[in-house]
mmCIF file of C-alpha atoms in Angstrom:
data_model
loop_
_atom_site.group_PDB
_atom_site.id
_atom_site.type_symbol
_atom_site.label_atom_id
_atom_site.label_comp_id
_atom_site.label_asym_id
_atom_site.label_seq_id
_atom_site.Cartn_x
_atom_site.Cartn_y
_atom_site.Cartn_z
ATOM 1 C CA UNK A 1351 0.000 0.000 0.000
ATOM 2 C CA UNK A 1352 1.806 3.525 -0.828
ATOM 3 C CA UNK A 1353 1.552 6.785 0.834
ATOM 4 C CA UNK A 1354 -0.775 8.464 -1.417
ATOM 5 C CA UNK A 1355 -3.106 5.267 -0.897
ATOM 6 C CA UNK A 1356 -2.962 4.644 2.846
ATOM 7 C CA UNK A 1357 -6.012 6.623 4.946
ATOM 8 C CA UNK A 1358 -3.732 7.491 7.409
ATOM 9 C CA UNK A 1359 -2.703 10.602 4.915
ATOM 10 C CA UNK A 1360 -6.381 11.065 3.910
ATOM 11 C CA UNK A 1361 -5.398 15.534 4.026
ATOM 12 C CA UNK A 1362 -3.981 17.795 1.705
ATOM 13 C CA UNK A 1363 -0.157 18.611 2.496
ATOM 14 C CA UNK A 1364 1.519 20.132 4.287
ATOM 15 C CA UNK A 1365 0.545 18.423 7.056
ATOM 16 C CA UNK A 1366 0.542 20.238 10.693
ATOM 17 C CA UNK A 1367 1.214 18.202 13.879
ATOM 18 C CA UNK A 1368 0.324 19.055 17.125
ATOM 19 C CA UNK A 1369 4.018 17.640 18.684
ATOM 20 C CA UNK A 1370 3.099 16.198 21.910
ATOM 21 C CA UNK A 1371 -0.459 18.333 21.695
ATOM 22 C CA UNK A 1372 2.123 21.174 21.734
ATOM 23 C CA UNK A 1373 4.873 21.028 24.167
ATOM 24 C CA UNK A 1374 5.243 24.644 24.608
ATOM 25 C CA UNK A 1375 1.996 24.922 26.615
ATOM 26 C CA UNK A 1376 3.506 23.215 29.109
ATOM 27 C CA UNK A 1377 1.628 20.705 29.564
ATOM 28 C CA UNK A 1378 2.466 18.469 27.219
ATOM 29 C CA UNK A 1379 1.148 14.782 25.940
ATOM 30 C CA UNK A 1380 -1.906 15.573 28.067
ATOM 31 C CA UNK A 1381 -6.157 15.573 27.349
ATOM 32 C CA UNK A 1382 -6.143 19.301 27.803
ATOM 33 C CA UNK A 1383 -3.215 19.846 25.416
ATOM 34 C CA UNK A 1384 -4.803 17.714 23.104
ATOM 35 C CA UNK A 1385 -7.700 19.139 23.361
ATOM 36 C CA UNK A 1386 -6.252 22.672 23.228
ATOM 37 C CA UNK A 1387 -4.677 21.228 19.812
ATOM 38 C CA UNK A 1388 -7.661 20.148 18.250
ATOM 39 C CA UNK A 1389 -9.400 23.264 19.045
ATOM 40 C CA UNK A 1390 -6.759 25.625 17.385
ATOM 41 C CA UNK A 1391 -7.588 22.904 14.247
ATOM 42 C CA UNK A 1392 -5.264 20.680 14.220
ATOM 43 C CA UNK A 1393 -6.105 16.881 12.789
ATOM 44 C CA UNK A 1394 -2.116 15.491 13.402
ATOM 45 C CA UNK A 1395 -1.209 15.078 16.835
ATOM 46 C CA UNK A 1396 1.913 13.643 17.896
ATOM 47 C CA UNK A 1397 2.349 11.571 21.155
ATOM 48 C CA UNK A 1398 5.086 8.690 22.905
ATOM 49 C CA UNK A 1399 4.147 5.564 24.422
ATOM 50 C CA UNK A 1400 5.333 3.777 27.673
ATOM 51 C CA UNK A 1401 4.246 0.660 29.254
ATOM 52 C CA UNK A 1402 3.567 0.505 33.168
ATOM 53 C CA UNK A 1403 4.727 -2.348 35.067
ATOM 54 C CA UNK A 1404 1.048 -3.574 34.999
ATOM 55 C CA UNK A 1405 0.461 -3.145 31.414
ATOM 56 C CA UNK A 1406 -1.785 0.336 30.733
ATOM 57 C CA UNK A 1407 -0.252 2.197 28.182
ATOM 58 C CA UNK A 1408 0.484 5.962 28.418
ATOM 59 C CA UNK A 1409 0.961 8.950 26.482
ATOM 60 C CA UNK A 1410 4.255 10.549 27.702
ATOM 61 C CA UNK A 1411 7.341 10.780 26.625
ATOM 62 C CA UNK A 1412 10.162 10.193 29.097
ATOM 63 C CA UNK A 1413 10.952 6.508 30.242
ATOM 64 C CA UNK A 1414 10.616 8.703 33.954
ATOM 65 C CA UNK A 1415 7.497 11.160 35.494
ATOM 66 C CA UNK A 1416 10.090 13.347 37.160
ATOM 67 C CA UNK A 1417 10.835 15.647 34.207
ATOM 68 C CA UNK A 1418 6.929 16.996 33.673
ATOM 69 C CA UNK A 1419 5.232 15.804 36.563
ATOM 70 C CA UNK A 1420 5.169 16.202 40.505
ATOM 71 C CA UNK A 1421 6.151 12.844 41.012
ATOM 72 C CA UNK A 1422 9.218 10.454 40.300
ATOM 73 C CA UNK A 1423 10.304 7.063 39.413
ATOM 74 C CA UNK A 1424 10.174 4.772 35.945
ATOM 75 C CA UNK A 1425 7.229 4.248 34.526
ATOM 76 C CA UNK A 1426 7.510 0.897 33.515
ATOM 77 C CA UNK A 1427 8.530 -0.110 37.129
ATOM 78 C CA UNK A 1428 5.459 1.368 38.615
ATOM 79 C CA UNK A 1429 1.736 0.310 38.376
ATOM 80 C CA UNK A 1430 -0.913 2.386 37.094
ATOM 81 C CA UNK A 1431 -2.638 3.303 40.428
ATOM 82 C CA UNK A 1432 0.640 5.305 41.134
ATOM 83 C CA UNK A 1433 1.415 6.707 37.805
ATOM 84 C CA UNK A 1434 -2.359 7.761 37.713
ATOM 85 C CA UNK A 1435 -2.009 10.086 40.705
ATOM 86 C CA UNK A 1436 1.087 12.414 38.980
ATOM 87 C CA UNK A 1437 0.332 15.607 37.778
ATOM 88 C CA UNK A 1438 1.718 17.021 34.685
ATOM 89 C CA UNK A 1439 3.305 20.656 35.491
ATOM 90 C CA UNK A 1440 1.954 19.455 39.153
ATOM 91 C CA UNK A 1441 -2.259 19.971 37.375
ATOM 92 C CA UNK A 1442 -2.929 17.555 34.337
ATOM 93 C CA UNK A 1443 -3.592 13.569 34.700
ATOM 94 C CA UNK A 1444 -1.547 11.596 32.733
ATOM 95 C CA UNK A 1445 -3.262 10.199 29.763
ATOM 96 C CA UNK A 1446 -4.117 6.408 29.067
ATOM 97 C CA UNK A 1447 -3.265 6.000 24.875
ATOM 98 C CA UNK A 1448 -6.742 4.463 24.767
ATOM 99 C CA UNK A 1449 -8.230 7.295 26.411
ATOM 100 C CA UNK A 1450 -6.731 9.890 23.582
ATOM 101 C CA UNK A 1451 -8.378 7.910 20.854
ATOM 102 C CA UNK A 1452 -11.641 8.024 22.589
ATOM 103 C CA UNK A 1453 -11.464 11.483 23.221
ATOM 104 C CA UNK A 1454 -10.385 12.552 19.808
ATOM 105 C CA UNK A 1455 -12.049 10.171 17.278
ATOM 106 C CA UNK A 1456 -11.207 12.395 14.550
ATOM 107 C CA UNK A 1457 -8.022 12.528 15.274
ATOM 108 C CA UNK A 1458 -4.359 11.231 13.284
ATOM 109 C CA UNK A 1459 -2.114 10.294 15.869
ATOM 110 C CA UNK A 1460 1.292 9.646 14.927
ATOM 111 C CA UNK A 1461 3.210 7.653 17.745
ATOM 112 C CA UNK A 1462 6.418 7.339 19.184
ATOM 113 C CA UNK A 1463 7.145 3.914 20.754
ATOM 114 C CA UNK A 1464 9.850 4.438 23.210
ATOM 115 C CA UNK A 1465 10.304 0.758 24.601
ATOM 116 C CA UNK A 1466 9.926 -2.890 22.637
ATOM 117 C CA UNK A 1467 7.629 -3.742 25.870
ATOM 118 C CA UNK A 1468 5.147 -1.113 24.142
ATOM 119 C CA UNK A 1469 4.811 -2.654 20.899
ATOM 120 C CA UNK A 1470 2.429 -5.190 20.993
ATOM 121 C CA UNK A 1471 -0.196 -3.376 23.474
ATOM 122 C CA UNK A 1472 -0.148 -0.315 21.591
ATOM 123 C CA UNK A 1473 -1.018 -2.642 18.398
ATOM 124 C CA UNK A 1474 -3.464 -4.374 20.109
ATOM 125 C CA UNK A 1475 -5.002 -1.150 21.705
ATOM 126 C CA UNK A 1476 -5.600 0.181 17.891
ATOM 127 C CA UNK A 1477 -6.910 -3.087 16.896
ATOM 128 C CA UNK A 1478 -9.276 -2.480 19.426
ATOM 129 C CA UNK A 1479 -10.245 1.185 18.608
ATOM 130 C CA UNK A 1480 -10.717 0.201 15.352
ATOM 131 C CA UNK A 1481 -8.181 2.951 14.590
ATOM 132 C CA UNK A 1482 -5.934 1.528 11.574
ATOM 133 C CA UNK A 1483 -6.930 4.301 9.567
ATOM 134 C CA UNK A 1484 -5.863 6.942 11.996
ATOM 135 C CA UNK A 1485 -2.705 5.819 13.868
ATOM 136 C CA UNK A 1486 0.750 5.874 12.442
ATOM 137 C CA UNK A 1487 3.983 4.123 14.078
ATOM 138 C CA UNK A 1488 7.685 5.223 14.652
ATOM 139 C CA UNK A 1489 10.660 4.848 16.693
ATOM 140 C CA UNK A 1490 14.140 5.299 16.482
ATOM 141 C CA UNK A 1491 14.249 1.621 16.926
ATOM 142 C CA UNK A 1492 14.344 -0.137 13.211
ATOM 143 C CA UNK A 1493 13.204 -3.151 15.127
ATOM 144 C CA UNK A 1494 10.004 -1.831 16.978
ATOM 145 C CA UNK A 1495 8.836 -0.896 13.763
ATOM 146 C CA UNK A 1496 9.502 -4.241 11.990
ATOM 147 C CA UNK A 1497 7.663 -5.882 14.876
ATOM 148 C CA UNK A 1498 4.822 -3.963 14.823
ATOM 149 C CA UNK A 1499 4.297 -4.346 11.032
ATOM 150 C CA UNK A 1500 4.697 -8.112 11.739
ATOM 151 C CA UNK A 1501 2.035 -7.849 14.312
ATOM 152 C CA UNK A 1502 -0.325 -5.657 12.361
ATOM 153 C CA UNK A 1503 0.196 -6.059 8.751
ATOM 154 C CA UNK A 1504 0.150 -3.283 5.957
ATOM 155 C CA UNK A 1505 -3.102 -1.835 7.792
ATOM 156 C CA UNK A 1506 -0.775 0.239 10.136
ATOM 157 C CA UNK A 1507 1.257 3.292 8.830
ATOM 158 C CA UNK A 1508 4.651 3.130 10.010
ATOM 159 C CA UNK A 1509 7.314 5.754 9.132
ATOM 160 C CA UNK A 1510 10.708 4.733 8.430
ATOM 161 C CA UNK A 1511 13.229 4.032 11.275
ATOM 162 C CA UNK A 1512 17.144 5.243 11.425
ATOM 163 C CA UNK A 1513 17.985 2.352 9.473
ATOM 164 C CA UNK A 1514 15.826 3.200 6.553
ATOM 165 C CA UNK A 1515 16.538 7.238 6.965
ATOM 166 C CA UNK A 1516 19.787 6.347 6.631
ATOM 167 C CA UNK A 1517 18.933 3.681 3.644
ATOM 168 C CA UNK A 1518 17.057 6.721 2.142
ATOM 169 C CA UNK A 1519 19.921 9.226 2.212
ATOM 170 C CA UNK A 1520 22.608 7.153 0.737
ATOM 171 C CA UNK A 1521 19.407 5.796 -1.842
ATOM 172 C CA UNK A 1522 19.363 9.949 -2.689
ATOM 173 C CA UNK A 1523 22.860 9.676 -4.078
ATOM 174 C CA UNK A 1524 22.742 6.327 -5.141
ATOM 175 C CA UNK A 1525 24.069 2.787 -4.803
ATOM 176 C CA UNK A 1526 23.243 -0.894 -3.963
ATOM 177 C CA UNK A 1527 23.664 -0.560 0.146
ATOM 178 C CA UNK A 1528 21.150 2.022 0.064
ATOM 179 C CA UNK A 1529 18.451 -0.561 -0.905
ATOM 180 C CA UNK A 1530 19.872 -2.656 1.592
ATOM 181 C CA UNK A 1531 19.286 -0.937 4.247
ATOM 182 C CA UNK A 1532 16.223 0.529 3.533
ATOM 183 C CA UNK A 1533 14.897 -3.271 3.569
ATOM 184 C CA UNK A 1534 11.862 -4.613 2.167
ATOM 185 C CA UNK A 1535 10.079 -5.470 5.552
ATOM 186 C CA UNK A 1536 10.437 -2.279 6.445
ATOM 187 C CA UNK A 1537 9.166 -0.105 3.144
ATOM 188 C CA UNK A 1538 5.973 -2.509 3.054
ATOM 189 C CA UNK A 1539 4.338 -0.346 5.521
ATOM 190 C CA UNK A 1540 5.721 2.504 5.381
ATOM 191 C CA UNK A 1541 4.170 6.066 4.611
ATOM 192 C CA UNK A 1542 6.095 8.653 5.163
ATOM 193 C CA UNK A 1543 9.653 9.280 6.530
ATOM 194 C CA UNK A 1544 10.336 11.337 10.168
ATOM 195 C CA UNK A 1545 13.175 13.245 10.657
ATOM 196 C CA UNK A 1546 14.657 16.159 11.881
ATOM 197 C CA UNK A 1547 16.321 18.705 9.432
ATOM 198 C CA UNK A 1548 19.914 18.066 11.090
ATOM 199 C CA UNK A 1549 20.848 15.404 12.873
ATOM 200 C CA UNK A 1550 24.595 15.583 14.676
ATOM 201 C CA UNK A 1551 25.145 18.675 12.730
ATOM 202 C CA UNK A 1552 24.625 17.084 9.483
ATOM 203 C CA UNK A 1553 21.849 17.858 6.898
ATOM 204 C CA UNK A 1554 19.385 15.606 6.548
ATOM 205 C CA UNK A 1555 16.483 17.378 4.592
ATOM 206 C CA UNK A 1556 17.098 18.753 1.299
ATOM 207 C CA UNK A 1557 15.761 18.785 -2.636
ATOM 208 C CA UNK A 1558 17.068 15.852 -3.226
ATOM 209 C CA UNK A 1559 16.241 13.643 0.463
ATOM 210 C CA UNK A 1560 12.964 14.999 -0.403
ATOM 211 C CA UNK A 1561 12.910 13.703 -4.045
ATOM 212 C CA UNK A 1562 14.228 10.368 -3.072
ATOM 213 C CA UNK A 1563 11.500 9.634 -0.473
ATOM 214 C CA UNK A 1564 8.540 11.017 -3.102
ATOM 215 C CA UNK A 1565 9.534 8.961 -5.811
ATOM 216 C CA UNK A 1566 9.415 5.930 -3.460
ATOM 217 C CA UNK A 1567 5.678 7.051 -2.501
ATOM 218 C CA UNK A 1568 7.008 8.765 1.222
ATOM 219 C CA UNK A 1569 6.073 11.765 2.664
ATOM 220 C CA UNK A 1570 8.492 13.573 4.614
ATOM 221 C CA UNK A 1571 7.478 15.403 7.923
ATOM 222 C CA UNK A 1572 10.298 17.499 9.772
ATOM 223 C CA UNK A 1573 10.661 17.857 13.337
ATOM 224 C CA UNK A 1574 10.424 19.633 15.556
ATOM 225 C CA UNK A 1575 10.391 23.025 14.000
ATOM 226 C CA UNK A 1576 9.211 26.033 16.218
ATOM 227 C CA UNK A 1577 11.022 29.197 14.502
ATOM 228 C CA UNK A 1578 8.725 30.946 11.675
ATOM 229 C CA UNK A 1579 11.622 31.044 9.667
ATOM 230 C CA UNK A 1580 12.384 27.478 9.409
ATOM 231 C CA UNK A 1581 9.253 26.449 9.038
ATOM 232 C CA UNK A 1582 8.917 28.852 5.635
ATOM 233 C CA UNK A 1583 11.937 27.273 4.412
ATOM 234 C CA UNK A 1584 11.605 24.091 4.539
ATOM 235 C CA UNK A 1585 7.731 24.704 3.145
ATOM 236 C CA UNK A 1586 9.228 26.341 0.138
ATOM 237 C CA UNK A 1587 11.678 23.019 -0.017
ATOM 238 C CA UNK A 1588 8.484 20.755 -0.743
ATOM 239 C CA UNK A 1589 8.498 18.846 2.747
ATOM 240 C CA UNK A 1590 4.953 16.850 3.561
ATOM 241 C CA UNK A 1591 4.229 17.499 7.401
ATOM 242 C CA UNK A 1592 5.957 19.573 10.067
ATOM 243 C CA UNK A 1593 5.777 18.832 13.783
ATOM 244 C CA UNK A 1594 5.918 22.030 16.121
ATOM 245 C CA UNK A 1595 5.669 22.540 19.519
ATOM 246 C CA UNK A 1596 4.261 26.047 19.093
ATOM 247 C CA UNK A 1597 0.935 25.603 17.775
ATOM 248 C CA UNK A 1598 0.016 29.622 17.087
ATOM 249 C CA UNK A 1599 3.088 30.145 14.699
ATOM 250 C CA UNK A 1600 2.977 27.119 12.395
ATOM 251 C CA UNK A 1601 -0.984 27.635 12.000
ATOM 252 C CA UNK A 1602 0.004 31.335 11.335
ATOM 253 C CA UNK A 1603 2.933 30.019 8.656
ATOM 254 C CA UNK A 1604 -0.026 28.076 6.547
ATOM 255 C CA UNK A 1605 -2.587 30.338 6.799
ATOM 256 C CA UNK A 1606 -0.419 32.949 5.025
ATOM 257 C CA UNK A 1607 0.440 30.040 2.392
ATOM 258 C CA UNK A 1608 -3.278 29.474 2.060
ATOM 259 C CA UNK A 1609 -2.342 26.113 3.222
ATOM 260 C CA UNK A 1610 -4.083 25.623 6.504
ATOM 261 C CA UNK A 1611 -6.987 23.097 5.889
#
């Protein structure tokens, strides 16, 4: 199934995500930033995935609640009748993933999986839902996203992993490895490629990234962009999706395109 095909992708580009429901509230990866997303128009929201020790799978995005919250500790070593009593920014619950597509049935949610442990329930939690149409899967872990498209088949949306970014910038200058390490198992799912536009002080997005991934049927989305500046330049470059954490400006940026939908 190709990009342009998969339901997942069902808007006109550029897309806008919400990145974490828009981090720079402060309150990030909760209902009420989600909510505040949604309301500003947004249809893309971004979120992470951990596991507790007891197996309820939550929206947030480090592997600890001390960061964000007004408590401490691992998630994935404590149950969810502790982790449901921390306050993100010391006011807003922690979300349940199941929860967010309730709440949001409209919704695209593109998510992060942060552990292996997370794989299969956050699968099985959109098999529930009924949400193949609305969910897509990344990680920087090649492997989480092999394993969920083993687990789920082409009906999931999965972006590409490091391995295949990396596949897919060689594969923009050429050569056999580059097909290689994209890998067929992990292009049969695959919509759309995530990346930032440097990574280790090394370009990643340009014309010709960008050309490689559309002529393969990818998208590219950019994160996490949150200067006005940036944003216009990599519009004008042709990129597919940007993730921001500020909301306001990037809804701003595409308005004055006439590309806010």
């Amino acid at each position: 199934m190709s990009a342009a095909r998969h339901p997942y992708l069902d808007h006109p580009a550029p897309l806008p995500f919400a990145h974490r429901g828009g981090a720079s509230a402060g309150i990030e990866n909760t209902l009420t930033a989600f909510r505040r997303a949604v309301e500003l128009g947004y249809r893309y929201l971004e979120t992470d995935v951990h596991l507790t020790s007891d197996g309820v799978l939550v929206a947030f995005h480090d592997e600890t609640l001390d960061r964000v919250t007004d408590a401490a500790g691992a998630i994935a070593e404590l149950p969810w009748s502790v982790v449901r009593q921390a306050r993100v920014a010391g006011r807003e619950p922690v979300a349940r993933f199941e929860e967010l597509l309730e709440a949001f049935p409209q919704a695209r949610w593109n998510v992060d999986v942060k552990a292996e442990p997370t794989v299969r329930p956050l699968v099985e939690a959109v098999r529930r839902a009924g949400a193949w149409d609305r969910v897509c899967v990344g990680s920087f872990s090649e492997a989480r996203v092999a394993r969920a498209q083993r687990l789920a088949g082409r009906r999931l949306a999965t972006s590409l992993g490091t391995r295949g970014v990396a596949g897919l910038r060689l594969l923009s200058y050429g050569g056999p490895v580059a097909e290689r390490l994209l890998g067929a198992a992990v292009r049969r799912s695959a919509v759309c490629v995530q990346v930032p536009e440097r990574s280790s002080g090394i370009r990643v997005v340009d014309r010709v990234f960008i050309g490689a991934a559309h002529r393969r049927g990818l998208q590219v989305h950019v994160w996490t962009v949150n200067d006005e500046r940036r944003m216009n330049a990599l519009l004008d470059l042709g990129v597919d999706g940007i993730m921001t954490d500020d909301l306001e400006t990037l809804r701003a940026v595409l308005a004055a395109r006439g590309a806010w939908v």
